[in-house]
């Protein structure tokens, strides 16, 4: 089964840190572009950060300087290090990636199930 599985969400105080992980299931051959999104209650889902297959990163303005996206291609995992967390960072965080089930097949667009991050003031 082709799946992305997030983990690492938790309740943390403002100013604290969390590291989210996104792991690809064994049936996924490789991850191409990977993204972290988030959705707060009553708000639309928004893009937080992106990392390409070559390691180029891009961030939303509201997390620049605080969050870092990274990847481990050998482990087929993507990470989001979140520092100096603020109450407004409270949301469900989702991993989204373009993946290959077969290196000769076309890529697939997958979403994870999400992990809850709650930042208390």
mmCIF file of N, CA and C in Angstrom:
data_model
loop_
_atom_site.group_PDB
_atom_site.id
_atom_site.type_symbol
_atom_site.label_atom_id
_atom_site.label_comp_id
_atom_site.label_asym_id
_atom_site.label_seq_id
_atom_site.Cartn_x
_atom_site.Cartn_y
_atom_site.Cartn_z
ATOM 1 N N UNK A 1 0.850 -1.183 0.000
ATOM 2 C CA UNK A 1 0.000 0.000 0.000
ATOM 3 C C UNK A 1 0.893 1.243 0.000
ATOM 4 N N UNK A 2 0.504 2.247 -0.788
ATOM 5 C CA UNK A 2 1.283 3.467 -0.890
ATOM 6 C C UNK A 2 0.780 4.451 0.148
ATOM 7 N N UNK A 3 1.621 4.769 1.134
ATOM 8 C CA UNK A 3 1.205 5.637 2.225
ATOM 9 C C UNK A 3 2.323 6.560 2.664
ATOM 10 N N UNK A 4 1.902 7.723 3.164
ATOM 11 C CA UNK A 4 2.789 8.625 3.886
ATOM 12 C C UNK A 4 2.268 8.691 5.317
ATOM 13 N N UNK A 5 3.162 8.557 6.276
ATOM 14 C CA UNK A 5 2.742 8.499 7.679
ATOM 15 C C UNK A 5 3.486 9.552 8.477
ATOM 16 N N UNK A 6 2.732 10.530 9.001
ATOM 17 C CA UNK A 6 3.327 11.576 9.821
ATOM 18 C C UNK A 6 3.378 11.142 11.284
ATOM 19 N N UNK A 7 4.319 11.704 11.988
ATOM 20 C CA UNK A 7 4.422 11.495 13.434
ATOM 21 C C UNK A 7 5.151 12.691 14.030
ATOM 22 N N UNK A 8 5.078 12.803 15.349
ATOM 23 C CA UNK A 8 5.820 13.844 16.043
ATOM 24 C C UNK A 8 4.980 14.982 16.576
ATOM 25 N N UNK A 9 3.711 15.031 16.221
ATOM 26 C CA UNK A 9 2.857 16.081 16.749
ATOM 27 C C UNK A 9 2.651 15.934 18.241
ATOM 28 N N UNK A 10 2.476 17.079 18.906
ATOM 29 C CA UNK A 10 2.344 17.033 20.364
ATOM 30 C C UNK A 10 1.834 18.370 20.869
ATOM 31 N N UNK A 11 1.624 18.436 22.177
ATOM 32 C CA UNK A 11 1.293 19.688 22.863
ATOM 33 C C UNK A 11 2.595 20.267 23.397
ATOM 34 N N UNK A 12 2.859 21.530 23.075
ATOM 35 C CA UNK A 12 4.108 22.154 23.498
ATOM 36 C C UNK A 12 3.825 23.606 23.888
ATOM 37 N N UNK A 13 4.635 24.139 24.767
ATOM 38 C CA UNK A 13 4.468 25.537 25.171
ATOM 39 C C UNK A 13 5.072 26.475 24.129
ATOM 40 N N UNK A 14 4.560 27.687 24.093
ATOM 41 C CA UNK A 14 5.114 28.686 23.181
ATOM 42 C C UNK A 14 6.613 28.841 23.431
ATOM 43 N N UNK A 15 7.356 28.949 22.334
ATOM 44 C CA UNK A 15 8.802 29.018 22.415
ATOM 45 C C UNK A 15 9.488 27.671 22.323
ATOM 46 N N UNK A 16 8.722 26.616 22.409
ATOM 47 C CA UNK A 16 9.279 25.274 22.355
ATOM 48 C C UNK A 16 9.523 24.796 20.931
ATOM 49 N N UNK A 17 9.967 23.539 20.843
ATOM 50 C CA UNK A 17 10.317 22.946 19.546
ATOM 51 C C UNK A 17 9.673 21.574 19.390
ATOM 52 N N UNK A 18 9.431 21.219 18.146
ATOM 53 C CA UNK A 18 8.975 19.876 17.788
ATOM 54 C C UNK A 18 9.620 19.485 16.471
ATOM 55 N N UNK A 19 9.754 18.200 16.269
ATOM 56 C CA UNK A 19 10.245 17.682 14.988
ATOM 57 C C UNK A 19 9.221 16.704 14.451
ATOM 58 N N UNK A 20 8.650 17.037 13.303
ATOM 59 C CA UNK A 20 7.698 16.153 12.646
ATOM 60 C C UNK A 20 8.434 15.275 11.641
ATOM 61 N N UNK A 21 7.940 14.055 11.517
ATOM 62 C CA UNK A 21 8.501 13.133 10.539
ATOM 63 C C UNK A 21 7.409 12.656 9.597
ATOM 64 N N UNK A 22 7.797 12.386 8.371
ATOM 65 C CA UNK A 22 6.891 11.832 7.358
ATOM 66 C C UNK A 22 7.621 10.659 6.723
ATOM 67 N N UNK A 23 7.073 9.474 6.923
ATOM 68 C CA UNK A 23 7.722 8.262 6.433
ATOM 69 C C UNK A 23 6.916 7.658 5.299
ATOM 70 N N UNK A 24 7.617 7.264 4.248
ATOM 71 C CA UNK A 24 6.964 6.606 3.126
ATOM 72 C C UNK A 24 6.890 5.109 3.374
ATOM 73 N N UNK A 25 5.792 4.506 2.973
ATOM 74 C CA UNK A 25 5.637 3.056 3.147
ATOM 75 C C UNK A 25 6.634 2.317 2.260
ATOM 76 N N UNK A 26 6.838 1.049 2.619
ATOM 77 C CA UNK A 26 7.860 0.254 1.939
ATOM 78 C C UNK A 26 7.596 0.104 0.441
ATOM 79 N N UNK A 27 6.333 0.181 0.053
ATOM 80 C CA UNK A 27 5.994 -0.008 -1.357
ATOM 81 C C UNK A 27 6.324 1.211 -2.223
ATOM 82 N N UNK A 28 6.709 2.304 -1.597
ATOM 83 C CA UNK A 28 7.118 3.502 -2.332
ATOM 84 C C UNK A 28 8.596 3.390 -2.677
ATOM 85 N N UNK A 29 8.898 3.559 -3.940
ATOM 86 C CA UNK A 29 10.285 3.438 -4.405
ATOM 87 C C UNK A 29 11.113 4.657 -4.013
ATOM 88 N N UNK A 30 10.547 5.846 -4.237
ATOM 89 C CA UNK A 30 11.274 7.069 -3.885
ATOM 90 C C UNK A 30 10.300 8.233 -3.763
ATOM 91 N N UNK A 31 10.787 9.287 -3.079
ATOM 92 C CA UNK A 31 10.031 10.527 -2.930
ATOM 93 C C UNK A 31 10.659 11.578 -3.821
ATOM 94 N N UNK A 32 9.825 12.279 -4.568
ATOM 95 C CA UNK A 32 10.320 13.376 -5.399
ATOM 96 C C UNK A 32 10.191 14.657 -4.588
ATOM 97 N N UNK A 33 9.287 15.537 -4.942
ATOM 98 C CA UNK A 33 9.071 16.760 -4.176
ATOM 99 C C UNK A 33 8.204 16.445 -2.956
ATOM 100 N N UNK A 34 8.576 17.015 -1.827
ATOM 101 C CA UNK A 34 7.815 16.803 -0.595
ATOM 102 C C UNK A 34 7.457 18.148 0.026
ATOM 103 N N UNK A 35 6.288 18.195 0.648
ATOM 104 C CA UNK A 35 5.774 19.421 1.246
ATOM 105 C C UNK A 35 5.175 19.138 2.615
ATOM 106 N N UNK A 36 5.209 20.147 3.438
ATOM 107 C CA UNK A 36 4.427 20.149 4.671
ATOM 108 C C UNK A 36 3.356 21.237 4.521
ATOM 109 N N UNK A 37 2.125 20.853 4.835
ATOM 110 C CA UNK A 37 1.000 21.770 4.880
ATOM 111 C C UNK A 37 0.464 21.782 6.308
ATOM 112 N N UNK A 38 -0.370 22.751 6.596
ATOM 113 C CA UNK A 38 -1.063 22.751 7.883
ATOM 114 C C UNK A 38 -2.460 23.329 7.707
ATOM 115 N N UNK A 39 -3.325 22.905 8.619
ATOM 116 C CA UNK A 39 -4.696 23.400 8.609
ATOM 117 C C UNK A 39 -5.151 23.635 10.040
ATOM 118 N N UNK A 40 -5.448 24.883 10.341
ATOM 119 C CA UNK A 40 -5.958 25.249 11.654
ATOM 120 C C UNK A 40 -7.479 25.180 11.616
ATOM 121 N N UNK A 41 -8.118 25.030 12.765
ATOM 122 C CA UNK A 41 -9.582 24.952 12.800
ATOM 123 C C UNK A 41 -10.211 26.179 12.151
ATOM 124 N N UNK A 42 -11.150 25.929 11.248
ATOM 125 C CA UNK A 42 -11.857 27.012 10.593
ATOM 126 C C UNK A 42 -11.076 27.731 9.508
ATOM 127 N N UNK A 43 -9.886 27.244 9.208
ATOM 128 C CA UNK A 43 -9.050 27.909 8.190
ATOM 129 C C UNK A 43 -8.734 26.952 7.052
ATOM 130 N N UNK A 44 -8.318 27.522 5.940
ATOM 131 C CA UNK A 44 -7.934 26.697 4.812
ATOM 132 C C UNK A 44 -6.551 26.083 5.033
ATOM 133 N N UNK A 45 -6.338 24.968 4.381
ATOM 134 C CA UNK A 45 -5.024 24.332 4.441
ATOM 135 C C UNK A 45 -4.016 25.224 3.721
ATOM 136 N N UNK A 46 -2.830 25.367 4.324
ATOM 137 C CA UNK A 46 -1.818 26.246 3.733
ATOM 138 C C UNK A 46 -0.472 25.548 3.651
ATOM 139 N N UNK A 47 0.287 25.934 2.637
ATOM 140 C CA UNK A 47 1.608 25.365 2.435
ATOM 141 C C UNK A 47 2.587 25.979 3.416
ATOM 142 N N UNK A 48 3.369 25.125 4.058
ATOM 143 C CA UNK A 48 4.340 25.570 5.053
ATOM 144 C C UNK A 48 5.756 25.556 4.480
ATOM 145 N N UNK A 49 6.132 24.424 3.882
ATOM 146 C CA UNK A 49 7.498 24.293 3.389
ATOM 147 C C UNK A 49 7.569 23.215 2.316
ATOM 148 N N UNK A 50 8.570 23.348 1.436
ATOM 149 C CA UNK A 50 8.775 22.417 0.336
ATOM 150 C C UNK A 50 10.249 22.058 0.237
ATOM 151 N N UNK A 51 10.513 20.804 -0.107
ATOM 152 C CA UNK A 51 11.891 20.393 -0.419
ATOM 153 C C UNK A 51 11.863 19.556 -1.691
ATOM 154 N N UNK A 52 12.741 19.886 -2.627
ATOM 155 C CA UNK A 52 12.800 19.152 -3.884
ATOM 156 C C UNK A 52 13.665 17.911 -3.721
ATOM 157 N N UNK A 53 13.703 17.095 -4.757
ATOM 158 C CA UNK A 53 14.518 15.888 -4.719
ATOM 159 C C UNK A 53 16.001 16.226 -4.571
ATOM 160 N N UNK A 54 16.390 17.402 -5.061
ATOM 161 C CA UNK A 54 17.773 17.828 -4.959
ATOM 162 C C UNK A 54 18.106 18.554 -3.686
ATOM 163 N N UNK A 55 17.091 18.776 -2.833
ATOM 164 C CA UNK A 55 17.339 19.403 -1.542
ATOM 165 C C UNK A 55 17.067 20.885 -1.484
ATOM 166 N N UNK A 56 16.576 21.468 -2.564
ATOM 167 C CA UNK A 56 16.212 22.883 -2.536
ATOM 168 C C UNK A 56 14.974 23.076 -1.686
ATOM 169 N N UNK A 57 15.019 24.078 -0.814
ATOM 170 C CA UNK A 57 13.911 24.297 0.107
ATOM 171 C C UNK A 57 13.247 25.646 -0.140
ATOM 172 N N UNK A 58 11.980 25.712 0.292
ATOM 173 C CA UNK A 58 11.229 26.960 0.194
ATOM 174 C C UNK A 58 10.260 26.991 1.366
ATOM 175 N N UNK A 59 10.043 28.199 1.911
ATOM 176 C CA UNK A 59 9.230 28.327 3.119
ATOM 177 C C UNK A 59 8.192 29.433 2.967
ATOM 178 N N UNK A 60 7.081 29.223 3.646
ATOM 179 C CA UNK A 60 6.107 30.302 3.776
ATOM 180 C C UNK A 60 6.710 31.388 4.660
ATOM 181 N N UNK A 61 6.331 32.626 4.407
ATOM 182 C CA UNK A 61 6.914 33.737 5.165
ATOM 183 C C UNK A 61 6.685 33.588 6.668
ATOM 184 N N UNK A 62 5.547 33.008 7.043
ATOM 185 C CA UNK A 62 5.204 32.960 8.462
ATOM 186 C C UNK A 62 6.030 31.943 9.244
ATOM 187 N N UNK A 63 6.857 31.123 8.571
ATOM 188 C CA UNK A 63 7.708 30.176 9.295
ATOM 189 C C UNK A 63 9.200 30.377 9.002
ATOM 190 N N UNK A 64 9.526 31.299 8.110
ATOM 191 C CA UNK A 64 10.931 31.518 7.762
ATOM 192 C C UNK A 64 11.740 31.877 9.003
ATOM 193 N N UNK A 65 12.875 31.226 9.132
ATOM 194 C CA UNK A 65 13.740 31.468 10.278
ATOM 195 C C UNK A 65 13.397 30.648 11.498
ATOM 196 N N UNK A 66 12.249 29.972 11.468
ATOM 197 C CA UNK A 66 11.838 29.162 12.622
ATOM 198 C C UNK A 66 11.734 27.674 12.279
ATOM 199 N N UNK A 67 11.279 27.363 11.071
ATOM 200 C CA UNK A 67 11.087 25.969 10.655
ATOM 201 C C UNK A 67 12.145 25.584 9.628
ATOM 202 N N UNK A 68 12.514 24.300 9.650
ATOM 203 C CA UNK A 68 13.460 23.771 8.672
ATOM 204 C C UNK A 68 12.940 22.448 8.134
ATOM 205 N N UNK A 69 12.802 22.365 6.824
ATOM 206 C CA UNK A 69 12.408 21.103 6.193
ATOM 207 C C UNK A 69 13.662 20.389 5.708
ATOM 208 N N UNK A 70 13.672 19.076 5.859
ATOM 209 C CA UNK A 70 14.822 18.292 5.411
ATOM 210 C C UNK A 70 14.341 16.918 4.985
ATOM 211 N N UNK A 71 15.253 16.130 4.420
ATOM 212 C CA UNK A 71 14.866 14.817 3.942
ATOM 213 C C UNK A 71 16.038 13.858 4.044
ATOM 214 N N UNK A 72 15.682 12.582 4.155
ATOM 215 C CA UNK A 72 16.666 11.505 4.126
ATOM 216 C C UNK A 72 16.204 10.563 3.021
ATOM 217 N N UNK A 73 16.823 10.655 1.873
ATOM 218 C CA UNK A 73 16.369 9.866 0.721
ATOM 219 C C UNK A 73 16.552 8.360 0.955
ATOM 220 N N UNK A 74 17.602 8.006 1.659
ATOM 221 C CA UNK A 74 17.836 6.575 1.891
ATOM 222 C C UNK A 74 16.723 5.979 2.762
ATOM 223 N N UNK A 75 16.295 6.741 3.763
ATOM 224 C CA UNK A 75 15.233 6.264 4.656
ATOM 225 C C UNK A 75 13.840 6.561 4.096
ATOM 226 N N UNK A 76 13.778 7.357 3.021
ATOM 227 C CA UNK A 76 12.491 7.777 2.442
ATOM 228 C C UNK A 76 11.668 8.511 3.493
ATOM 229 N N UNK A 77 12.293 9.450 4.144
ATOM 230 C CA UNK A 77 11.614 10.243 5.163
ATOM 231 C C UNK A 77 11.854 11.734 4.928
ATOM 232 N N UNK A 78 10.869 12.522 5.351
ATOM 233 C CA UNK A 78 10.932 13.978 5.281
ATOM 234 C C UNK A 78 10.647 14.502 6.685
ATOM 235 N N UNK A 79 11.322 15.573 7.058
ATOM 236 C CA UNK A 79 11.208 16.103 8.415
ATOM 237 C C UNK A 79 10.846 17.582 8.395
ATOM 238 N N UNK A 80 10.244 18.012 9.486
ATOM 239 C CA UNK A 80 10.004 19.441 9.696
ATOM 240 C C UNK A 80 10.419 19.765 11.123
ATOM 241 N N UNK A 81 11.534 20.457 11.243
ATOM 242 C CA UNK A 81 11.983 20.929 12.548
ATOM 243 C C UNK A 81 11.343 22.279 12.807
ATOM 244 N N UNK A 82 10.611 22.368 13.902
ATOM 245 C CA UNK A 82 9.872 23.586 14.224
ATOM 246 C C UNK A 82 10.404 24.152 15.531
ATOM 247 N N UNK A 83 10.982 25.326 15.469
ATOM 248 C CA UNK A 83 11.532 26.004 16.642
ATOM 249 C C UNK A 83 10.756 27.280 16.927
ATOM 250 N N UNK A 84 10.900 27.762 18.146
ATOM 251 C CA UNK A 84 10.239 28.998 18.553
ATOM 252 C C UNK A 84 8.753 28.979 18.174
ATOM 253 N N UNK A 85 8.084 27.913 18.560
ATOM 254 C CA UNK A 85 6.681 27.741 18.193
ATOM 255 C C UNK A 85 5.804 28.787 18.856
ATOM 256 N N UNK A 86 4.770 29.178 18.120
ATOM 257 C CA UNK A 86 3.822 30.188 18.579
ATOM 258 C C UNK A 86 2.428 29.570 18.633
ATOM 259 N N UNK A 87 1.540 30.129 19.454
ATOM 260 C CA UNK A 87 0.172 29.589 19.500
ATOM 261 C C UNK A 87 -0.493 29.545 18.120
ATOM 262 N N UNK A 88 -0.173 30.486 17.267
ATOM 263 C CA UNK A 88 -0.776 30.497 15.930
ATOM 264 C C UNK A 88 -0.242 29.391 15.012
ATOM 265 N N UNK A 89 0.754 28.654 15.476
ATOM 266 C CA UNK A 89 1.227 27.479 14.723
ATOM 267 C C UNK A 89 0.368 26.247 15.006
ATOM 268 N N UNK A 90 -0.571 26.371 15.921
ATOM 269 C CA UNK A 90 -1.459 25.259 16.245
ATOM 270 C C UNK A 90 -2.267 24.861 15.020
ATOM 271 N N UNK A 91 -2.172 23.583 14.648
ATOM 272 C CA UNK A 91 -2.836 23.094 13.441
ATOM 273 C C UNK A 91 -2.583 21.605 13.301
ATOM 274 N N UNK A 92 -3.298 21.000 12.371
ATOM 275 C CA UNK A 92 -2.944 19.654 11.934
ATOM 276 C C UNK A 92 -1.951 19.820 10.788
ATOM 277 N N UNK A 93 -0.827 19.153 10.912
ATOM 278 C CA UNK A 93 0.230 19.248 9.906
ATOM 279 C C UNK A 93 0.203 18.005 9.024
ATOM 280 N N UNK A 94 0.217 18.247 7.719
ATOM 281 C CA UNK A 94 0.127 17.178 6.740
ATOM 282 C C UNK A 94 1.376 17.128 5.874
ATOM 283 N N UNK A 95 1.782 15.923 5.572
ATOM 284 C CA UNK A 95 2.848 15.698 4.608
ATOM 285 C C UNK A 95 2.195 15.405 3.256
ATOM 286 N N UNK A 96 2.738 16.009 2.218
ATOM 287 C CA UNK A 96 2.274 15.744 0.860
ATOM 288 C C UNK A 96 3.513 15.538 0.005
ATOM 289 N N UNK A 97 3.491 14.503 -0.837
ATOM 290 C CA UNK A 97 4.667 14.246 -1.645
ATOM 291 C C UNK A 97 4.300 13.627 -2.981
ATOM 292 N N UNK A 98 5.142 13.916 -3.952
ATOM 293 C CA UNK A 98 5.082 13.223 -5.227
ATOM 294 C C UNK A 98 6.015 12.031 -5.115
ATOM 295 N N UNK A 99 5.464 10.844 -5.303
ATOM 296 C CA UNK A 99 6.250 9.634 -5.059
ATOM 297 C C UNK A 99 6.227 8.731 -6.279
ATOM 298 N N UNK A 100 7.210 7.841 -6.302
ATOM 299 C CA UNK A 100 7.281 6.820 -7.345
ATOM 300 C C UNK A 100 7.100 5.454 -6.691
ATOM 301 N N UNK A 101 6.115 4.724 -7.222
ATOM 302 C CA UNK A 101 5.955 3.315 -6.824
ATOM 303 C C UNK A 101 6.921 2.462 -7.628
ATOM 304 N N UNK A 102 7.145 2.876 -8.841
ATOM 305 C CA UNK A 102 8.032 2.170 -9.760
ATOM 306 C C UNK A 102 8.861 3.247 -10.452
ATOM 307 N N UNK A 103 10.182 3.068 -10.567
ATOM 308 C CA UNK A 103 11.007 4.120 -11.164
ATOM 309 C C UNK A 103 10.658 4.415 -12.617
ATOM 310 N N UNK A 104 9.940 3.506 -13.275
ATOM 311 C CA UNK A 104 9.609 3.693 -14.694
ATOM 312 C C UNK A 104 8.163 4.118 -14.889
ATOM 313 N N UNK A 105 7.455 4.298 -13.767
ATOM 314 C CA UNK A 105 6.065 4.686 -13.843
ATOM 315 C C UNK A 105 5.942 6.184 -13.578
ATOM 316 N N UNK A 106 4.759 6.728 -13.825
ATOM 317 C CA UNK A 106 4.572 8.144 -13.571
ATOM 318 C C UNK A 106 4.410 8.382 -12.068
ATOM 319 N N UNK A 107 4.748 9.577 -11.594
ATOM 320 C CA UNK A 107 4.673 9.843 -10.155
ATOM 321 C C UNK A 107 3.234 9.964 -9.669
ATOM 322 N N UNK A 108 3.052 9.712 -8.402
ATOM 323 C CA UNK A 108 1.751 9.803 -7.748
ATOM 324 C C UNK A 108 1.789 10.893 -6.683
ATOM 325 N N UNK A 109 0.652 11.528 -6.468
ATOM 326 C CA UNK A 109 0.528 12.580 -5.463
ATOM 327 C C UNK A 109 -0.155 11.993 -4.231
ATOM 328 N N UNK A 110 0.549 11.961 -3.104
ATOM 329 C CA UNK A 110 0.012 11.370 -1.877
ATOM 330 C C UNK A 110 -0.035 12.385 -0.748
ATOM 331 N N UNK A 111 -1.029 12.212 0.135
ATOM 332 C CA UNK A 111 -1.138 12.974 1.377
ATOM 333 C C UNK A 111 -1.062 12.008 2.548
ATOM 334 N N UNK A 112 -0.481 12.461 3.634
ATOM 335 C CA UNK A 112 -0.552 11.703 4.872
ATOM 336 C C UNK A 112 -1.833 12.018 5.598
ATOM 337 N N UNK A 113 -1.999 11.353 6.760
ATOM 338 C CA UNK A 113 -3.244 11.494 7.519
ATOM 339 C C UNK A 113 -3.222 12.692 8.449
ATOM 340 N N UNK A 114 -2.060 13.280 8.672
ATOM 341 C CA UNK A 114 -1.940 14.457 9.515
ATOM 342 C C UNK A 114 -1.519 14.137 10.931
ATOM 343 N N UNK A 115 -0.877 15.103 11.562
ATOM 344 C CA UNK A 115 -0.478 14.987 12.960
ATOM 345 C C UNK A 115 -0.749 16.323 13.636
ATOM 346 N N UNK A 116 -1.326 16.254 14.845
ATOM 347 C CA UNK A 116 -1.780 17.459 15.537
ATOM 348 C C UNK A 116 -0.625 18.131 16.281
ATOM 349 N N UNK A 117 -0.472 19.418 16.043
ATOM 350 C CA UNK A 117 0.476 20.237 16.797
ATOM 351 C C UNK A 117 -0.327 21.300 17.537
ATOM 352 N N UNK A 118 -0.168 21.337 18.851
ATOM 353 C CA UNK A 118 -0.865 22.323 19.662
ATOM 354 C C UNK A 118 0.160 23.107 20.472
ATOM 355 N N UNK A 119 0.121 24.415 20.340
ATOM 356 C CA UNK A 119 1.062 25.280 21.039
ATOM 357 C C UNK A 119 0.283 26.119 22.044
ATOM 358 N N UNK A 120 0.609 25.945 23.298
ATOM 359 C CA UNK A 120 -0.089 26.693 24.349
ATOM 360 C C UNK A 120 0.667 27.983 24.680
ATOM 361 N N UNK A 121 -0.092 28.995 25.063
ATOM 362 C CA UNK A 121 0.532 30.293 25.378
ATOM 363 C C UNK A 121 0.951 30.381 26.831
#
